[in-house]
């Protein structure tokens, strides 16, 4: 895309993000379940994970508690949450521009417009921003920055852990040790602090979403279960769930999703199809998760932008379509819960699409040639600075 039209599209898209952010800030003091839950975590007396259950990693917990202390009340707390998400949105745009140019930043900004109001009213842009910075730093050969940013992202949500495999992808025909050491040391420090704070019970609470015993209705299994029978639907751990599962089942499902997810991301780095690897890996992770909240679509969006500028256009469009379908499902959530057919059909189609994207990306990545040192420089944006 020529530079000037790309900049026009970028600024036009961001001009739409801004009023949406202002509306979300105005709404943030109203009863919103996620914000009420964040405030409960931030203000409950005692030790998180031990004295009361928490479904988020320690970085999110500490951020929420610090924000509640600074805000001094629920109203300002909500505005602060929206502000952090707006800053995260800007960081994603800046990271994509740094790594792949204005076209990638514009692509992301356009893709998320229909659903960015949801993203501003949740916390998933925070970890997504750190992953975007990490992957852009990897692209720019700032591998230590990549490792540190991924460790920080994993402190907010667990899914950025999958991107650590990028540090194992060779740089100019060799794997560099220092970025791996830096990322591992930062991750070990965060994990050690978490274990000191809560022990293994904290990790279990996050992995099982406070020990929930049902499939979230928007997950792949949950949506099929809804097609068969709705008799077991109920609200559990703050989400509509159906059927029964266990902590062991959730753990095994996460382990099953890890293999295709890690391979896709690693192979994307090895073949120069980083966006395709991002989309394929995250799609596999989402499709095999027991919990698939609509805000998780934020995890896909930067990968779609990268895939577009790397000319993996089919995967970029399919990923954007999955995000758009998620937006339609979220805006039809009440009819979905009450048995409407159209939202369930869209939900089943979205989940089938995620499975297809994961398969299609894996097929493409498996056949793509590994890039050598000469092509690494060509895949890097102009003006890139090597080192670190």
Short mmCIF file of C-alpha atoms in Angstrom, two decimals:
data_model
loop_
_atom_site.label_atom_id
_atom_site.label_comp_id
_atom_site.label_asym_id
_atom_site.label_seq_id
_atom_site.Cartn_x
_atom_site.Cartn_y
_atom_site.Cartn_z
CA UNK A 1 0.00 0.00 0.00
CA UNK A 2 1.42 3.44 -0.90
CA UNK A 3 2.53 5.37 2.16
CA UNK A 4 0.16 8.34 1.88
CA UNK A 5 -3.13 6.36 1.52
CA UNK A 6 -2.00 4.10 4.37
CA UNK A 7 -1.52 7.11 6.63
CA UNK A 8 -4.91 8.51 5.61
CA UNK A 9 -6.61 5.21 6.43
CA UNK A 10 -4.75 4.99 9.74
CA UNK A 11 -5.70 8.46 10.94
CA UNK A 12 -9.27 8.07 9.70
CA UNK A 13 -9.64 4.82 11.65
CA UNK A 14 -8.10 6.32 14.78
CA UNK A 15 -10.48 9.25 14.45
CA UNK A 16 -13.29 6.70 14.92
CA UNK A 17 -11.53 5.02 17.86
CA UNK A 18 -11.42 8.31 19.79
CA UNK A 19 -15.15 9.07 20.13
CA UNK A 20 -15.80 5.40 20.90
CA UNK A 21 -13.25 5.68 23.72
CA UNK A 22 -15.00 8.77 25.06
CA UNK A 23 -18.37 7.00 25.05
CA UNK A 24 -16.83 4.00 26.84
CA UNK A 25 -15.29 6.30 29.45
CA UNK A 26 -18.71 7.86 30.04
CA UNK A 27 -20.28 4.41 30.40
CA UNK A 28 -17.53 3.05 32.64
CA UNK A 29 -19.23 4.10 35.89
CA UNK A 30 -22.36 2.12 35.01
CA UNK A 31 -22.78 -1.49 36.23
CA UNK A 32 -20.63 -3.59 33.87
CA UNK A 33 -19.97 -7.10 35.14
CA UNK A 34 -16.27 -7.22 34.22
CA UNK A 35 -15.58 -3.79 35.71
CA UNK A 36 -17.50 -4.73 38.86
CA UNK A 37 -15.42 -7.90 39.09
CA UNK A 38 -12.19 -5.94 38.56
CA UNK A 39 -13.19 -3.56 41.33
CA UNK A 40 -14.06 -6.46 43.62
CA UNK A 41 -10.60 -7.95 43.07
CA UNK A 42 -9.00 -4.54 43.61
CA UNK A 43 -10.77 -3.73 46.87
CA UNK A 44 -11.37 -7.05 48.63
CA UNK A 45 -9.39 -7.27 51.85
CA UNK A 46 -6.92 -10.11 52.23
CA UNK A 47 -4.45 -11.90 50.02
CA UNK A 48 -5.49 -12.64 46.43
CA UNK A 49 -5.71 -16.35 45.53
CA UNK A 50 -5.45 -17.41 49.20
CA UNK A 51 -8.16 -15.43 50.98
CA UNK A 52 -10.37 -15.11 47.89
CA UNK A 53 -10.22 -16.70 44.43
CA UNK A 54 -8.87 -14.75 41.45
CA UNK A 55 -8.99 -15.71 37.78
CA UNK A 56 -6.23 -13.36 36.56
CA UNK A 57 -2.42 -13.56 36.80
CA UNK A 58 -0.60 -11.37 39.34
CA UNK A 59 0.27 -8.54 36.95
CA UNK A 60 -3.40 -7.84 36.34
CA UNK A 61 -4.22 -8.15 40.04
CA UNK A 62 -1.48 -5.70 41.05
CA UNK A 63 -2.51 -3.27 38.31
CA UNK A 64 -6.15 -3.34 39.43
CA UNK A 65 -5.22 -2.82 43.08
CA UNK A 66 -2.86 0.06 42.28
CA UNK A 67 -5.51 1.70 40.09
CA UNK A 68 -8.19 1.37 42.77
CA UNK A 69 -5.92 2.98 45.33
CA UNK A 70 -5.12 5.88 43.02
CA UNK A 71 -8.72 6.34 41.83
CA UNK A 72 -10.32 6.36 45.26
CA UNK A 73 -13.72 5.25 44.01
CA UNK A 74 -15.59 3.07 41.52
CA UNK A 75 -16.32 5.91 39.06
CA UNK A 76 -12.72 7.01 38.56
CA UNK A 77 -11.62 3.37 38.65
CA UNK A 78 -13.77 2.63 35.59
CA UNK A 79 -12.45 5.66 33.71
CA UNK A 80 -8.93 4.56 34.56
CA UNK A 81 -9.56 1.10 33.13
CA UNK A 82 -10.80 2.57 29.87
CA UNK A 83 -7.82 4.93 29.73
CA UNK A 84 -5.36 2.05 30.14
CA UNK A 85 -7.08 0.14 27.33
CA UNK A 86 -7.01 3.21 25.07
CA UNK A 87 -3.27 3.57 25.72
CA UNK A 88 -2.83 -0.14 24.96
CA UNK A 89 -4.71 0.33 21.69
CA UNK A 90 -2.34 3.17 20.76
CA UNK A 91 0.67 1.02 21.70
CA UNK A 92 -0.53 -1.74 19.36
CA UNK A 93 -0.85 0.76 16.52
CA UNK A 94 2.62 2.16 17.25
CA UNK A 95 4.19 -1.31 17.50
CA UNK A 96 2.70 -2.42 14.19
CA UNK A 97 3.87 0.80 12.57
CA UNK A 98 7.38 0.28 13.98
CA UNK A 99 7.54 -3.33 12.88
CA UNK A 100 5.73 -3.31 9.53
CA UNK A 101 4.79 0.24 8.59
CA UNK A 102 1.66 2.36 8.41
CA UNK A 103 -0.24 -0.21 6.33
CA UNK A 104 -0.15 -2.75 9.17
CA UNK A 105 -1.16 -0.14 11.74
CA UNK A 106 -4.04 1.01 9.51
CA UNK A 107 -5.17 -2.57 8.92
CA UNK A 108 -5.40 -3.24 12.67
CA UNK A 109 -7.16 0.05 13.37
CA UNK A 110 -9.78 -0.68 10.69
CA UNK A 111 -10.37 -4.33 11.64
CA UNK A 112 -11.24 -3.61 15.27
CA UNK A 113 -13.60 -0.65 14.71
CA UNK A 114 -16.83 -2.71 15.01
CA UNK A 115 -15.75 -4.32 18.31
CA UNK A 116 -13.31 -1.82 19.81
CA UNK A 117 -15.97 -0.62 22.26
CA UNK A 118 -15.91 -4.07 23.86
CA UNK A 119 -12.10 -4.03 23.95
CA UNK A 120 -12.11 -0.66 25.73
CA UNK A 121 -14.45 -2.10 28.38
CA UNK A 122 -12.27 -5.13 29.11
CA UNK A 123 -8.57 -5.71 29.89
CA UNK A 124 -7.43 -7.90 26.98
CA UNK A 125 -5.82 -5.07 25.02
CA UNK A 126 -3.22 -4.80 27.82
CA UNK A 127 -1.58 -8.15 27.17
CA UNK A 128 -2.17 -7.84 23.42
CA UNK A 129 -0.20 -4.57 23.38
CA UNK A 130 2.79 -6.22 25.07
CA UNK A 131 2.71 -9.13 22.62
CA UNK A 132 2.56 -6.67 19.70
CA UNK A 133 5.59 -4.82 21.09
CA UNK A 134 7.41 -8.13 21.58
CA UNK A 135 6.74 -9.39 18.06
CA UNK A 136 7.65 -6.03 16.52
CA UNK A 137 10.89 -6.07 18.54
CA UNK A 138 11.56 -9.60 17.26
CA UNK A 139 11.01 -8.37 13.72
CA UNK A 140 13.43 -5.52 14.35
CA UNK A 141 15.97 -7.96 15.83
CA UNK A 142 15.61 -6.51 19.31
CA UNK A 143 15.29 -9.98 20.74
CA UNK A 144 15.96 -9.10 24.40
CA UNK A 145 13.16 -6.51 24.25
CA UNK A 146 10.97 -9.25 22.79
CA UNK A 147 11.66 -11.60 25.70
CA UNK A 148 11.11 -8.97 28.39
CA UNK A 149 7.89 -7.74 26.80
CA UNK A 150 6.52 -11.28 26.57
CA UNK A 151 7.32 -11.87 30.24
CA UNK A 152 5.41 -8.70 31.14
CA UNK A 153 2.50 -9.77 28.95
CA UNK A 154 2.37 -13.21 30.61
CA UNK A 155 2.06 -11.46 33.97
CA UNK A 156 -1.24 -10.01 32.72
CA UNK A 157 -2.59 -13.03 30.79
CA UNK A 158 -1.16 -16.50 30.20
CA UNK A 159 -1.53 -16.63 26.40
CA UNK A 160 1.61 -14.52 25.61
CA UNK A 161 3.67 -17.46 26.91
CA UNK A 162 3.13 -19.15 23.54
CA UNK A 163 5.17 -16.47 21.75
CA UNK A 164 8.35 -17.30 23.68
CA UNK A 165 9.05 -19.90 20.96
CA UNK A 166 9.97 -17.01 18.66
CA UNK A 167 13.18 -16.66 20.68
CA UNK A 168 14.12 -20.15 19.48
CA UNK A 169 13.85 -19.13 15.83
CA UNK A 170 17.36 -18.53 14.41
CA UNK A 171 18.58 -15.01 13.77
CA UNK A 172 20.96 -14.95 10.79
CA UNK A 173 21.23 -18.76 10.92
CA UNK A 174 21.78 -19.06 14.67
CA UNK A 175 19.80 -18.98 17.89
CA UNK A 176 20.93 -16.17 20.17
CA UNK A 177 21.30 -17.05 23.84
CA UNK A 178 21.03 -13.68 25.60
CA UNK A 179 17.40 -12.92 24.62
CA UNK A 180 16.40 -16.38 25.83
CA UNK A 181 18.21 -15.83 29.12
CA UNK A 182 16.65 -12.37 29.56
CA UNK A 183 13.13 -13.61 28.84
CA UNK A 184 13.54 -16.72 31.00
CA UNK A 185 14.97 -14.70 33.91
CA UNK A 186 12.10 -12.20 33.78
CA UNK A 187 9.55 -14.98 33.51
CA UNK A 188 11.13 -16.90 36.38
CA UNK A 189 11.07 -13.79 38.57
CA UNK A 190 7.37 -13.25 37.85
CA UNK A 191 6.55 -16.92 38.41
CA UNK A 192 8.58 -16.95 41.64
CA UNK A 193 6.69 -13.92 42.95
CA UNK A 194 3.40 -15.56 42.02
CA UNK A 195 4.32 -18.80 43.76
CA UNK A 196 5.38 -16.86 46.83
CA UNK A 197 2.09 -14.97 46.77
CA UNK A 198 -0.27 -17.88 46.15
CA UNK A 199 1.48 -21.20 45.51
CA UNK A 200 0.26 -23.50 42.75
CA UNK A 201 -3.36 -22.81 43.69
CA UNK A 202 -3.07 -19.39 42.04
CA UNK A 203 -2.02 -20.90 38.72
CA UNK A 204 -4.82 -23.46 38.98
CA UNK A 205 -7.40 -20.74 39.64
CA UNK A 206 -6.31 -18.84 36.54
CA UNK A 207 -6.15 -21.92 34.33
CA UNK A 208 -9.62 -23.09 35.36
CA UNK A 209 -11.19 -19.63 35.77
CA UNK A 210 -11.74 -19.99 39.52
CA UNK A 211 -12.41 -23.73 39.27
CA UNK A 212 -15.42 -23.49 36.96
CA UNK A 213 -17.08 -26.83 36.15
CA UNK A 214 -18.78 -26.05 32.87
CA UNK A 215 -18.04 -25.22 29.24
CA UNK A 216 -18.49 -21.53 28.42
CA UNK A 217 -21.33 -21.41 25.89
CA UNK A 218 -19.26 -19.57 23.27
CA UNK A 219 -16.50 -22.19 23.31
CA UNK A 220 -16.35 -24.87 20.62
CA UNK A 221 -17.63 -27.63 22.92
CA UNK A 222 -20.15 -25.32 24.60
CA UNK A 223 -21.67 -24.19 21.32
CA UNK A 224 -22.16 -27.79 20.13
CA UNK A 225 -23.64 -28.68 23.52
CA UNK A 226 -26.14 -25.83 23.11
CA UNK A 227 -27.15 -27.32 19.78
CA UNK A 228 -28.00 -30.62 21.51
CA UNK A 229 -29.47 -29.48 24.85
CA UNK A 230 -29.71 -26.26 26.85
CA UNK A 231 -31.02 -27.81 30.06
CA UNK A 232 -27.72 -27.44 31.95
CA UNK A 233 -27.12 -23.77 31.10
CA UNK A 234 -26.31 -21.57 34.12
CA UNK A 235 -24.13 -18.65 35.22
CA UNK A 236 -20.94 -19.89 36.84
CA UNK A 237 -17.83 -17.88 37.74
CA UNK A 238 -19.26 -14.87 35.95
CA UNK A 239 -19.95 -16.58 32.61
CA UNK A 240 -22.79 -18.53 31.01
CA UNK A 241 -21.76 -22.19 31.00
CA UNK A 242 -23.21 -25.49 29.95
CA UNK A 243 -22.54 -29.14 30.70
CA UNK A 244 -19.78 -30.30 33.00
CA UNK A 245 -16.02 -30.39 32.86
CA UNK A 246 -13.20 -30.50 35.39
CA UNK A 247 -9.91 -28.80 36.12
CA UNK A 248 -8.11 -31.82 34.70
CA UNK A 249 -10.11 -31.61 31.47
CA UNK A 250 -9.35 -27.89 31.11
CA UNK A 251 -5.66 -28.55 31.72
CA UNK A 252 -5.54 -31.39 29.18
CA UNK A 253 -7.39 -29.26 26.62
CA UNK A 254 -4.88 -26.43 27.13
CA UNK A 255 -2.03 -28.92 26.66
CA UNK A 256 -3.68 -30.22 23.48
CA UNK A 257 -3.98 -26.69 22.12
CA UNK A 258 -0.38 -25.86 23.03
CA UNK A 259 1.22 -28.10 20.39
CA UNK A 260 -0.36 -26.56 17.24
CA UNK A 261 -0.20 -23.09 18.79
CA UNK A 262 3.51 -23.22 19.59
CA UNK A 263 4.39 -24.88 16.29
CA UNK A 264 2.47 -22.32 14.21
CA UNK A 265 4.10 -19.34 15.92
CA UNK A 266 7.59 -20.86 15.73
CA UNK A 267 7.15 -21.90 12.11
CA UNK A 268 5.83 -18.45 11.25
CA UNK A 269 9.07 -16.95 12.52
CA UNK A 270 11.19 -19.51 10.64
CA UNK A 271 9.43 -18.99 7.32
CA UNK A 272 8.89 -15.24 7.36
CA UNK A 273 5.09 -15.66 7.71
CA UNK A 274 4.88 -14.24 11.20
CA UNK A 275 1.31 -12.97 10.82
CA UNK A 276 0.09 -16.34 9.55
CA UNK A 277 1.80 -18.04 12.48
CA UNK A 278 0.17 -15.60 14.91
CA UNK A 279 -3.31 -16.12 13.44
CA UNK A 280 -2.97 -19.90 13.20
CA UNK A 281 -1.53 -20.34 16.68
CA UNK A 282 -4.03 -18.11 18.47
CA UNK A 283 -6.94 -19.63 16.49
CA UNK A 284 -5.92 -23.11 17.65
CA UNK A 285 -5.65 -21.85 21.23
CA UNK A 286 -9.10 -20.25 21.13
CA UNK A 287 -10.81 -23.13 19.34
CA UNK A 288 -9.66 -25.64 21.97
CA UNK A 289 -10.32 -23.48 25.02
CA UNK A 290 -13.02 -24.19 27.60
CA UNK A 291 -13.59 -20.42 27.82
CA UNK A 292 -13.92 -18.26 24.70
CA UNK A 293 -15.05 -14.82 25.77
CA UNK A 294 -15.71 -12.34 22.91
CA UNK A 295 -12.94 -9.97 24.06
CA UNK A 296 -10.39 -12.69 23.24
CA UNK A 297 -10.84 -11.63 19.61
CA UNK A 298 -8.39 -8.84 20.47
CA UNK A 299 -5.64 -11.47 20.51
CA UNK A 300 -6.17 -12.11 16.78
CA UNK A 301 -6.28 -8.56 15.44
CA UNK A 302 -2.54 -7.62 15.29
CA UNK A 303 -1.77 -10.95 13.63
CA UNK A 304 -4.31 -10.18 10.90
CA UNK A 305 -2.61 -6.83 10.25
CA UNK A 306 0.84 -8.44 10.01
CA UNK A 307 -0.46 -11.20 7.72
CA UNK A 308 -2.00 -8.59 5.42
CA UNK A 309 1.24 -6.71 4.85
CA UNK A 310 3.15 -9.99 4.50
CA UNK A 311 0.75 -10.89 1.66
CA UNK A 312 -0.95 -13.77 3.44
CA UNK A 313 -4.19 -12.07 2.51
CA UNK A 314 -6.54 -15.06 2.76
CA UNK A 315 -5.62 -15.74 6.38
CA UNK A 316 -5.80 -12.02 7.19
CA UNK A 317 -9.32 -11.78 5.76
CA UNK A 318 -10.46 -14.98 7.49
CA UNK A 319 -9.08 -13.73 10.81
CA UNK A 320 -10.84 -10.39 10.35
CA UNK A 321 -14.06 -12.27 9.53
CA UNK A 322 -13.72 -14.27 12.77
CA UNK A 323 -13.37 -10.98 14.68
CA UNK A 324 -16.42 -9.52 12.91
CA UNK A 325 -18.53 -12.62 13.63
CA UNK A 326 -17.45 -12.39 17.27
CA UNK A 327 -18.75 -8.81 17.30
CA UNK A 328 -22.13 -9.93 15.92
CA UNK A 329 -22.33 -12.75 18.48
CA UNK A 330 -21.51 -10.40 21.35
CA UNK A 331 -24.14 -7.90 20.24
CA UNK A 332 -26.67 -10.78 19.99
CA UNK A 333 -25.69 -12.39 23.29
CA UNK A 334 -29.05 -11.99 25.05
CA UNK A 335 -30.98 -13.65 22.19
CA UNK A 336 -28.31 -16.39 22.14
CA UNK A 337 -28.86 -17.14 25.83
CA UNK A 338 -32.63 -17.19 25.31
CA UNK A 339 -32.47 -19.74 22.50
CA UNK A 340 -32.51 -17.67 19.29
CA UNK A 341 -31.41 -19.66 16.25
CA UNK A 342 -29.54 -17.00 14.26
CA UNK A 343 -26.96 -16.14 16.98
CA UNK A 344 -26.30 -19.86 17.57
CA UNK A 345 -25.72 -20.40 13.85
CA UNK A 346 -23.28 -17.47 13.82
CA UNK A 347 -21.54 -18.89 16.89
CA UNK A 348 -21.15 -22.33 15.34
CA UNK A 349 -19.89 -20.73 12.13
CA UNK A 350 -17.34 -18.62 14.03
CA UNK A 351 -15.99 -21.61 15.92
CA UNK A 352 -15.81 -23.71 12.74
CA UNK A 353 -13.98 -20.81 11.11
CA UNK A 354 -11.40 -20.72 13.92
CA UNK A 355 -10.73 -24.44 13.44
CA UNK A 356 -10.41 -23.94 9.68
CA UNK A 357 -8.04 -20.99 10.14
CA UNK A 358 -5.82 -23.04 12.45
CA UNK A 359 -5.74 -25.89 9.91
CA UNK A 360 -5.25 -23.64 6.88
CA UNK A 361 -2.43 -21.72 8.54
CA UNK A 362 -0.70 -24.96 9.56
CA UNK A 363 -0.99 -26.29 6.01
CA UNK A 364 0.47 -23.12 4.54
CA UNK A 365 3.28 -22.87 7.10
CA UNK A 366 4.24 -26.51 6.65
CA UNK A 367 4.80 -25.99 2.93
CA UNK A 368 6.52 -22.58 3.23
CA UNK A 369 10.33 -22.66 2.86
CA UNK A 370 12.55 -21.66 5.76
CA UNK A 371 14.10 -18.25 5.08
CA UNK A 372 17.85 -17.85 5.11
CA UNK A 373 20.04 -14.96 6.27
CA UNK A 374 19.69 -13.13 2.94
CA UNK A 375 15.91 -13.15 3.10
CA UNK A 376 15.80 -12.15 6.77
CA UNK A 377 17.03 -8.68 5.85
CA UNK A 378 14.44 -8.43 3.07
CA UNK A 379 11.63 -9.33 5.47
CA UNK A 380 12.69 -6.53 7.83
CA UNK A 381 11.19 -3.07 7.35
CA UNK A 382 13.34 -0.24 6.05
CA UNK A 383 15.45 1.52 8.61
CA UNK A 384 15.50 -1.44 10.99
CA UNK A 385 18.14 -1.37 13.66
CA UNK A 386 19.83 -4.67 14.45
CA UNK A 387 21.29 -5.64 17.78
CA UNK A 388 20.31 -6.40 21.34
#
